[in-house]
Amino acid sequence: MQENKYKGKRIAAIDFGNKRVGIAICDELHITVTPSMTLLYDKPDFWDKLVNFIQINKIAALIVGMPYYSEGNIINITNEIRHFISELKSRTTLDVIEFDESFSTKKAIETMIINGKRKKFRSKKENKDMFAAAIILKDFINEFYNNIRSLI
């Protein structure tokens, strides 16, 4: 039986963009996923803020969204994301996991509508980025636990 090495530990997800990075976290039981914040990637204090966030929230793993076409082909931003992941690994000791983020922004907008968020809130890019990160994390958790259950 496969052991859940993240049991009782928080996981975070990142929706990477050249301008902004959306972040979401889950609770220790992996039940509640919360859009947390958006950081500006081009700011000098970006890495300090991200590492501080990871430490304060006691994050055990980071899921980084990787966009694919529906045929499974990687799209243009992939090189930037891989560079970001490499930098992230050099600054932390966390597990960094790539996960398909296809349609996460579309799902994020749908989720905001379902949750009654006003159009003004939904139109802000930083909110879309945070909610997209939450969708990535939710999808990862669902797939992770489905894979564990299938091995039992």
Short mmCIF file of N, CA and C in Angstrom, two decimals:
data_model
loop_
_atom_site.label_atom_id
_atom_site.label_comp_id
_atom_site.label_asym_id
_atom_site.label_seq_id
_atom_site.Cartn_x
_atom_site.Cartn_y
_atom_site.Cartn_z
N MET A 1 0.84 -1.18 0.00
CA MET A 1 0.00 0.00 0.00
C MET A 1 0.89 1.25 0.00
N GLN A 2 0.52 2.23 -0.83
CA GLN A 2 1.28 3.48 -0.90
C GLN A 2 0.96 4.35 0.30
N GLU A 3 1.98 4.91 0.89
CA GLU A 3 1.80 5.79 2.05
C GLU A 3 1.65 7.23 1.58
N ASN A 4 0.80 7.98 2.26
CA ASN A 4 0.60 9.39 1.95
C ASN A 4 1.62 10.20 2.74
N LYS A 5 2.71 10.58 2.09
CA LYS A 5 3.77 11.30 2.81
C LYS A 5 3.39 12.73 3.14
N TYR A 6 2.27 13.22 2.62
CA TYR A 6 1.81 14.57 2.93
C TYR A 6 0.69 14.59 3.96
N LYS A 7 0.38 13.43 4.53
CA LYS A 7 -0.68 13.35 5.53
C LYS A 7 -0.35 14.27 6.71
N GLY A 8 -1.31 15.11 7.07
CA GLY A 8 -1.12 16.03 8.18
C GLY A 8 -0.25 17.24 7.85
N LYS A 9 0.04 17.43 6.57
CA LYS A 9 0.90 18.54 6.16
C LYS A 9 0.18 19.40 5.12
N ARG A 10 0.51 20.66 5.13
CA ARG A 10 -0.09 21.59 4.17
C ARG A 10 0.62 21.52 2.82
N ILE A 11 -0.18 21.69 1.78
CA ILE A 11 0.32 21.73 0.42
C ILE A 11 -0.11 23.07 -0.17
N ALA A 12 0.72 23.64 -1.02
CA ALA A 12 0.37 24.88 -1.71
C ALA A 12 0.46 24.65 -3.21
N ALA A 13 -0.29 25.46 -3.95
CA ALA A 13 -0.22 25.41 -5.41
C ALA A 13 0.09 26.79 -5.94
N ILE A 14 0.75 26.81 -7.08
CA ILE A 14 1.15 28.06 -7.71
C ILE A 14 0.63 28.09 -9.14
N ASP A 15 -0.01 29.19 -9.48
CA ASP A 15 -0.38 29.49 -10.86
C ASP A 15 0.62 30.54 -11.34
N PHE A 16 1.59 30.09 -12.13
CA PHE A 16 2.69 30.97 -12.54
C PHE A 16 2.30 31.80 -13.75
N GLY A 17 2.71 33.06 -13.70
CA GLY A 17 2.59 33.96 -14.85
C GLY A 17 3.81 34.85 -14.87
N ASN A 18 4.15 35.39 -16.02
CA ASN A 18 5.33 36.25 -16.13
C ASN A 18 5.21 37.52 -15.30
N LYS A 19 3.99 37.94 -15.00
CA LYS A 19 3.78 39.14 -14.19
C LYS A 19 3.37 38.82 -12.76
N ARG A 20 2.47 37.85 -12.61
CA ARG A 20 1.93 37.52 -11.28
C ARG A 20 1.99 36.03 -11.03
N VAL A 21 2.09 35.68 -9.74
CA VAL A 21 2.07 34.29 -9.31
C VAL A 21 0.95 34.16 -8.28
N GLY A 22 -0.08 33.39 -8.64
CA GLY A 22 -1.18 33.14 -7.71
C GLY A 22 -0.85 31.96 -6.83
N ILE A 23 -1.25 32.05 -5.56
CA ILE A 23 -0.93 31.01 -4.58
C ILE A 23 -2.18 30.60 -3.83
N ALA A 24 -2.33 29.29 -3.62
CA ALA A 24 -3.42 28.75 -2.80
C ALA A 24 -2.83 27.70 -1.87
N ILE A 25 -3.47 27.50 -0.73
CA ILE A 25 -3.02 26.47 0.21
C ILE A 25 -4.20 25.62 0.66
N CYS A 26 -3.88 24.46 1.21
CA CYS A 26 -4.92 23.63 1.80
C CYS A 26 -4.61 23.42 3.27
N ASP A 27 -5.60 22.93 3.99
CA ASP A 27 -5.40 22.62 5.40
C ASP A 27 -4.63 21.30 5.52
N GLU A 28 -4.29 20.94 6.75
CA GLU A 28 -3.49 19.73 6.99
C GLU A 28 -4.23 18.45 6.63
N LEU A 29 -5.56 18.49 6.61
CA LEU A 29 -6.35 17.30 6.26
C LEU A 29 -6.65 17.22 4.76
N HIS A 30 -6.22 18.23 4.03
CA HIS A 30 -6.41 18.31 2.58
C HIS A 30 -7.89 18.35 2.20
N ILE A 31 -8.68 19.00 3.04
CA ILE A 31 -10.12 19.12 2.79
C ILE A 31 -10.45 20.49 2.23
N THR A 32 -9.92 21.54 2.84
CA THR A 32 -10.24 22.91 2.46
C THR A 32 -9.09 23.52 1.66
N VAL A 33 -9.42 24.05 0.50
CA VAL A 33 -8.44 24.75 -0.34
C VAL A 33 -8.81 26.22 -0.33
N THR A 34 -7.83 27.08 -0.06
CA THR A 34 -8.07 28.51 0.07
C THR A 34 -7.17 29.32 -0.87
N PRO A 35 -7.76 30.15 -1.74
CA PRO A 35 -6.93 31.09 -2.50
C PRO A 35 -6.27 32.03 -1.49
N SER A 36 -4.96 32.18 -1.56
CA SER A 36 -4.25 32.90 -0.50
C SER A 36 -3.74 34.28 -0.88
N MET A 37 -2.99 34.36 -1.97
CA MET A 37 -2.38 35.63 -2.32
C MET A 37 -1.85 35.59 -3.75
N THR A 38 -1.52 36.76 -4.23
CA THR A 38 -0.85 36.91 -5.52
C THR A 38 0.39 37.77 -5.30
N LEU A 39 1.50 37.30 -5.82
CA LEU A 39 2.74 38.06 -5.73
C LEU A 39 3.14 38.53 -7.12
N LEU A 40 3.74 39.71 -7.18
CA LEU A 40 4.25 40.23 -8.45
C LEU A 40 5.62 39.61 -8.70
N TYR A 41 5.74 38.87 -9.79
CA TYR A 41 6.95 38.10 -10.08
C TYR A 41 8.15 38.98 -10.39
N ASP A 42 7.92 40.16 -10.94
CA ASP A 42 9.04 41.00 -11.35
C ASP A 42 9.55 41.93 -10.25
N LYS A 43 9.00 41.81 -9.05
CA LYS A 43 9.44 42.66 -7.93
C LYS A 43 10.70 42.07 -7.29
N PRO A 44 11.62 42.93 -6.83
CA PRO A 44 12.87 42.44 -6.23
C PRO A 44 12.66 41.56 -4.99
N ASP A 45 11.56 41.80 -4.26
CA ASP A 45 11.33 41.04 -3.03
C ASP A 45 10.46 39.80 -3.25
N PHE A 46 10.22 39.42 -4.51
CA PHE A 46 9.35 38.28 -4.80
C PHE A 46 9.78 37.02 -4.07
N TRP A 47 11.05 36.63 -4.23
CA TRP A 47 11.51 35.36 -3.65
C TRP A 47 11.49 35.39 -2.13
N ASP A 48 11.84 36.53 -1.54
CA ASP A 48 11.78 36.65 -0.08
C ASP A 48 10.36 36.46 0.42
N LYS A 49 9.40 37.09 -0.25
CA LYS A 49 7.99 36.96 0.16
C LYS A 49 7.49 35.53 -0.01
N LEU A 50 7.85 34.89 -1.13
CA LEU A 50 7.40 33.52 -1.37
C LEU A 50 7.98 32.56 -0.34
N VAL A 51 9.28 32.64 -0.11
CA VAL A 51 9.92 31.74 0.87
C VAL A 51 9.36 32.00 2.27
N ASN A 52 9.13 33.24 2.62
CA ASN A 52 8.54 33.58 3.91
C ASN A 52 7.13 32.97 4.04
N PHE A 53 6.33 33.08 3.00
CA PHE A 53 4.99 32.49 2.99
C PHE A 53 5.05 30.98 3.21
N ILE A 54 5.99 30.33 2.53
CA ILE A 54 6.16 28.88 2.66
C ILE A 54 6.52 28.51 4.10
N GLN A 55 7.44 29.26 4.70
CA GLN A 55 7.87 28.97 6.07
C GLN A 55 6.77 29.24 7.08
N ILE A 56 6.10 30.37 6.98
CA ILE A 56 5.04 30.72 7.93
C ILE A 56 3.90 29.70 7.90
N ASN A 57 3.55 29.25 6.70
CA ASN A 57 2.42 28.32 6.55
C ASN A 57 2.83 26.86 6.64
N LYS A 58 4.11 26.60 6.88
CA LYS A 58 4.63 25.24 7.04
C LYS A 58 4.20 24.33 5.88
N ILE A 59 4.52 24.78 4.69
CA ILE A 59 4.16 24.06 3.47
C ILE A 59 5.12 22.88 3.29
N ALA A 60 4.56 21.71 2.96
CA ALA A 60 5.36 20.50 2.76
C ALA A 60 5.67 20.23 1.29
N ALA A 61 4.80 20.71 0.40
CA ALA A 61 5.00 20.48 -1.03
C ALA A 61 4.37 21.63 -1.81
N LEU A 62 4.95 21.90 -2.96
CA LEU A 62 4.42 22.94 -3.85
C LEU A 62 4.03 22.31 -5.18
N ILE A 63 2.81 22.55 -5.58
CA ILE A 63 2.31 22.09 -6.86
C ILE A 63 2.38 23.28 -7.81
N VAL A 64 3.05 23.12 -8.92
CA VAL A 64 3.18 24.21 -9.88
C VAL A 64 2.41 23.83 -11.14
N GLY A 65 1.47 24.68 -11.51
CA GLY A 65 0.66 24.42 -12.70
C GLY A 65 1.48 24.49 -13.97
N MET A 66 1.29 23.47 -14.83
CA MET A 66 1.97 23.41 -16.12
C MET A 66 0.90 23.29 -17.19
N PRO A 67 0.78 24.28 -18.07
CA PRO A 67 -0.29 24.24 -19.07
C PRO A 67 0.04 23.30 -20.23
N TYR A 68 -0.97 22.56 -20.66
CA TYR A 68 -0.85 21.68 -21.82
C TYR A 68 -2.03 21.94 -22.75
N TYR A 69 -1.81 21.73 -24.03
CA TYR A 69 -2.94 21.70 -24.96
C TYR A 69 -3.72 20.43 -24.69
N SER A 70 -4.92 20.36 -25.20
CA SER A 70 -5.73 19.16 -24.97
C SER A 70 -5.08 17.91 -25.57
N GLU A 71 -4.21 18.08 -26.57
CA GLU A 71 -3.50 16.93 -27.14
C GLU A 71 -2.31 16.51 -26.28
N GLY A 72 -2.05 17.24 -25.21
CA GLY A 72 -0.94 16.91 -24.33
C GLY A 72 0.35 17.64 -24.66
N ASN A 73 0.32 18.50 -25.66
CA ASN A 73 1.52 19.26 -26.03
C ASN A 73 1.74 20.41 -25.05
N ILE A 74 3.00 20.66 -24.77
CA ILE A 74 3.35 21.76 -23.87
C ILE A 74 3.30 23.07 -24.65
N ILE A 75 2.82 24.15 -24.02
CA ILE A 75 2.74 25.43 -24.71
C ILE A 75 3.89 26.35 -24.32
N ASN A 76 3.90 27.55 -24.89
CA ASN A 76 5.05 28.45 -24.86
C ASN A 76 5.62 28.81 -23.49
N ILE A 77 4.81 28.99 -22.49
CA ILE A 77 5.30 29.47 -21.19
C ILE A 77 6.07 28.39 -20.43
N THR A 78 6.11 27.20 -20.97
CA THR A 78 6.75 26.07 -20.28
C THR A 78 8.19 26.36 -19.86
N ASN A 79 8.98 26.96 -20.73
CA ASN A 79 10.38 27.23 -20.39
C ASN A 79 10.49 28.17 -19.20
N GLU A 80 9.62 29.19 -19.15
CA GLU A 80 9.62 30.11 -18.02
C GLU A 80 9.22 29.39 -16.73
N ILE A 81 8.24 28.50 -16.83
CA ILE A 81 7.80 27.76 -15.65
C ILE A 81 8.91 26.83 -15.17
N ARG A 82 9.58 26.17 -16.09
CA ARG A 82 10.66 25.26 -15.70
C ARG A 82 11.82 26.03 -15.05
N HIS A 83 12.10 27.22 -15.56
CA HIS A 83 13.12 28.08 -14.94
C HIS A 83 12.67 28.46 -13.52
N PHE A 84 11.40 28.82 -13.37
CA PHE A 84 10.83 29.17 -12.07
C PHE A 84 10.97 27.98 -11.11
N ILE A 85 10.63 26.78 -11.57
CA ILE A 85 10.72 25.58 -10.73
C ILE A 85 12.17 25.34 -10.31
N SER A 86 13.10 25.50 -11.23
CA SER A 86 14.52 25.32 -10.91
C SER A 86 14.96 26.30 -9.83
N GLU A 87 14.55 27.55 -9.96
CA GLU A 87 14.88 28.57 -8.96
C GLU A 87 14.22 28.23 -7.62
N LEU A 88 12.99 27.77 -7.66
CA LEU A 88 12.25 27.40 -6.45
C LEU A 88 12.96 26.26 -5.71
N LYS A 89 13.41 25.27 -6.46
CA LYS A 89 14.13 24.14 -5.86
C LYS A 89 15.45 24.57 -5.25
N SER A 90 16.09 25.59 -5.83
CA SER A 90 17.37 26.05 -5.29
C SER A 90 17.18 26.86 -4.00
N ARG A 91 15.98 27.38 -3.79
CA ARG A 91 15.72 28.23 -2.62
C ARG A 91 14.97 27.51 -1.50
N THR A 92 14.45 26.31 -1.78
CA THR A 92 13.70 25.56 -0.76
C THR A 92 14.11 24.09 -0.82
N THR A 93 13.70 23.34 0.18
CA THR A 93 13.94 21.90 0.19
C THR A 93 12.64 21.13 -0.03
N LEU A 94 11.62 21.82 -0.47
CA LEU A 94 10.30 21.20 -0.65
C LEU A 94 10.24 20.31 -1.88
N ASP A 95 9.27 19.39 -1.86
CA ASP A 95 8.93 18.68 -3.08
C ASP A 95 8.23 19.69 -3.98
N VAL A 96 8.66 19.79 -5.21
CA VAL A 96 8.01 20.66 -6.19
C VAL A 96 7.48 19.75 -7.29
N ILE A 97 6.17 19.78 -7.50
CA ILE A 97 5.51 18.85 -8.40
C ILE A 97 4.81 19.62 -9.51
N GLU A 98 5.11 19.26 -10.75
CA GLU A 98 4.40 19.84 -11.89
C GLU A 98 3.04 19.15 -12.01
N PHE A 99 2.01 19.94 -12.32
CA PHE A 99 0.67 19.37 -12.47
C PHE A 99 -0.08 20.11 -13.57
N ASP A 100 -0.82 19.38 -14.37
CA ASP A 100 -1.54 19.97 -15.49
C ASP A 100 -2.54 21.02 -15.00
N GLU A 101 -2.38 22.23 -15.52
CA GLU A 101 -3.27 23.32 -15.11
C GLU A 101 -4.25 23.72 -16.21
N SER A 102 -4.40 22.86 -17.21
CA SER A 102 -5.27 23.20 -18.33
C SER A 102 -6.65 23.64 -17.85
N PHE A 103 -7.09 24.76 -18.38
CA PHE A 103 -8.41 25.33 -18.11
C PHE A 103 -8.60 25.81 -16.67
N SER A 104 -7.52 25.95 -15.90
CA SER A 104 -7.67 26.36 -14.50
C SER A 104 -8.23 27.77 -14.38
N THR A 105 -7.85 28.68 -15.27
CA THR A 105 -8.38 30.04 -15.20
C THR A 105 -9.87 30.05 -15.53
N LYS A 106 -10.26 29.28 -16.53
CA LYS A 106 -11.68 29.19 -16.88
C LYS A 106 -12.48 28.61 -15.71
N LYS A 107 -11.96 27.54 -15.11
CA LYS A 107 -12.64 26.94 -13.95
C LYS A 107 -12.66 27.92 -12.78
N ALA A 108 -11.60 28.71 -12.63
CA ALA A 108 -11.54 29.69 -11.54
C ALA A 108 -12.64 30.72 -11.69
N ILE A 109 -12.85 31.21 -12.90
CA ILE A 109 -13.91 32.19 -13.14
C ILE A 109 -15.27 31.56 -12.85
N GLU A 110 -15.48 30.32 -13.30
CA GLU A 110 -16.75 29.63 -13.02
C GLU A 110 -16.96 29.47 -11.52
N THR A 111 -15.91 29.14 -10.79
CA THR A 111 -16.00 28.98 -9.34
C THR A 111 -16.35 30.30 -8.66
N MET A 112 -15.74 31.39 -9.11
CA MET A 112 -16.05 32.70 -8.54
C MET A 112 -17.51 33.07 -8.79
N ILE A 113 -18.02 32.75 -9.97
CA ILE A 113 -19.43 33.04 -10.28
C ILE A 113 -20.34 32.22 -9.37
N ILE A 114 -20.05 30.93 -9.24
CA ILE A 114 -20.85 30.04 -8.38
C ILE A 114 -20.85 30.54 -6.94
N ASN A 115 -19.71 31.07 -6.49
CA ASN A 115 -19.58 31.55 -5.12
C ASN A 115 -20.08 32.98 -4.94
N GLY A 116 -20.70 33.53 -5.97
CA GLY A 116 -21.32 34.85 -5.85
C GLY A 116 -20.36 36.03 -5.86
N LYS A 117 -19.17 35.84 -6.39
CA LYS A 117 -18.22 36.96 -6.47
C LYS A 117 -18.68 37.93 -7.55
N ARG A 118 -18.66 39.20 -7.23
CA ARG A 118 -19.10 40.23 -8.18
C ARG A 118 -18.16 40.32 -9.38
N LYS A 119 -18.69 40.86 -10.46
CA LYS A 119 -17.92 40.99 -11.70
C LYS A 119 -16.65 41.80 -11.49
N LYS A 120 -16.73 42.85 -10.69
CA LYS A 120 -15.55 43.67 -10.40
C LYS A 120 -14.45 42.83 -9.75
N PHE A 121 -14.81 41.97 -8.81
CA PHE A 121 -13.87 41.07 -8.15
C PHE A 121 -13.29 40.08 -9.16
N ARG A 122 -14.17 39.49 -9.98
CA ARG A 122 -13.75 38.48 -10.96
C ARG A 122 -12.84 39.05 -12.03
N SER A 123 -12.99 40.33 -12.33
CA SER A 123 -12.21 40.93 -13.42
C SER A 123 -10.77 41.26 -13.01
N LYS A 124 -10.50 41.28 -11.72
CA LYS A 124 -9.13 41.57 -11.26
C LYS A 124 -8.24 40.35 -11.50
N LYS A 125 -7.15 40.57 -12.22
CA LYS A 125 -6.27 39.46 -12.60
C LYS A 125 -5.68 38.75 -11.39
N GLU A 126 -5.38 39.51 -10.34
CA GLU A 126 -4.79 38.86 -9.16
C GLU A 126 -5.77 37.88 -8.52
N ASN A 127 -7.06 38.17 -8.58
CA ASN A 127 -8.06 37.25 -8.04
C ASN A 127 -8.17 36.00 -8.91
N LYS A 128 -8.12 36.19 -10.22
CA LYS A 128 -8.14 35.03 -11.13
C LYS A 128 -6.94 34.13 -10.86
N ASP A 129 -5.77 34.73 -10.63
CA ASP A 129 -4.55 33.95 -10.39
C ASP A 129 -4.64 33.14 -9.10
N MET A 130 -5.16 33.75 -8.04
CA MET A 130 -5.32 33.03 -6.76
C MET A 130 -6.31 31.88 -6.90
N PHE A 131 -7.44 32.16 -7.54
CA PHE A 131 -8.46 31.13 -7.70
C PHE A 131 -7.99 30.03 -8.65
N ALA A 132 -7.21 30.38 -9.68
CA ALA A 132 -6.65 29.37 -10.58
C ALA A 132 -5.70 28.45 -9.79
N ALA A 133 -4.91 29.03 -8.90
CA ALA A 133 -4.03 28.22 -8.04
C ALA A 133 -4.86 27.28 -7.17
N ALA A 134 -5.99 27.76 -6.67
CA ALA A 134 -6.87 26.92 -5.85
C ALA A 134 -7.44 25.76 -6.67
N ILE A 135 -7.79 26.01 -7.92
CA ILE A 135 -8.29 24.95 -8.80
C ILE A 135 -7.19 23.92 -9.05
N ILE A 136 -5.98 24.38 -9.31
CA ILE A 136 -4.85 23.47 -9.52
C ILE A 136 -4.66 22.58 -8.29
N LEU A 137 -4.69 23.18 -7.11
CA LEU A 137 -4.49 22.41 -5.87
C LEU A 137 -5.63 21.43 -5.65
N LYS A 138 -6.86 21.87 -5.84
CA LYS A 138 -8.02 20.99 -5.66
C LYS A 138 -7.94 19.79 -6.61
N ASP A 139 -7.62 20.06 -7.88
CA ASP A 139 -7.50 18.97 -8.86
C ASP A 139 -6.35 18.03 -8.49
N PHE A 140 -5.23 18.58 -8.03
CA PHE A 140 -4.10 17.73 -7.62
C PHE A 140 -4.50 16.83 -6.46
N ILE A 141 -5.13 17.40 -5.43
CA ILE A 141 -5.53 16.62 -4.26
C ILE A 141 -6.50 15.51 -4.67
N ASN A 142 -7.47 15.84 -5.50
CA ASN A 142 -8.43 14.82 -5.96
C ASN A 142 -7.72 13.68 -6.69
N GLU A 143 -6.81 14.02 -7.59
CA GLU A 143 -6.09 12.99 -8.34
C GLU A 143 -5.15 12.19 -7.43
N PHE A 144 -4.47 12.87 -6.51
CA PHE A 144 -3.55 12.23 -5.58
C PHE A 144 -4.28 11.18 -4.75
N TYR A 145 -5.41 11.54 -4.17
CA TYR A 145 -6.15 10.60 -3.33
C TYR A 145 -6.82 9.51 -4.15
N ASN A 146 -7.25 9.80 -5.36
CA ASN A 146 -7.80 8.75 -6.22
C ASN A 146 -6.74 7.72 -6.56
N ASN A 147 -5.50 8.16 -6.80
CA ASN A 147 -4.41 7.24 -7.08
C ASN A 147 -4.07 6.38 -5.87
N ILE A 148 -4.09 6.96 -4.68
CA ILE A 148 -3.81 6.18 -3.46
C ILE A 148 -4.90 5.13 -3.25
N ARG A 149 -6.17 5.53 -3.41
CA ARG A 149 -7.29 4.59 -3.22
C ARG A 149 -7.22 3.44 -4.21
N SER A 150 -6.78 3.70 -5.43
CA SER A 150 -6.74 2.65 -6.44
C SER A 150 -5.67 1.60 -6.13
N LEU A 151 -4.71 1.94 -5.29
CA LEU A 151 -3.65 1.00 -4.93
C LEU A 151 -3.98 0.16 -3.71
N ILE A 152 -5.06 0.51 -3.03
CA ILE A 152 -5.41 -0.21 -1.79
C ILE A 152 -6.15 -1.48 -2.12
#
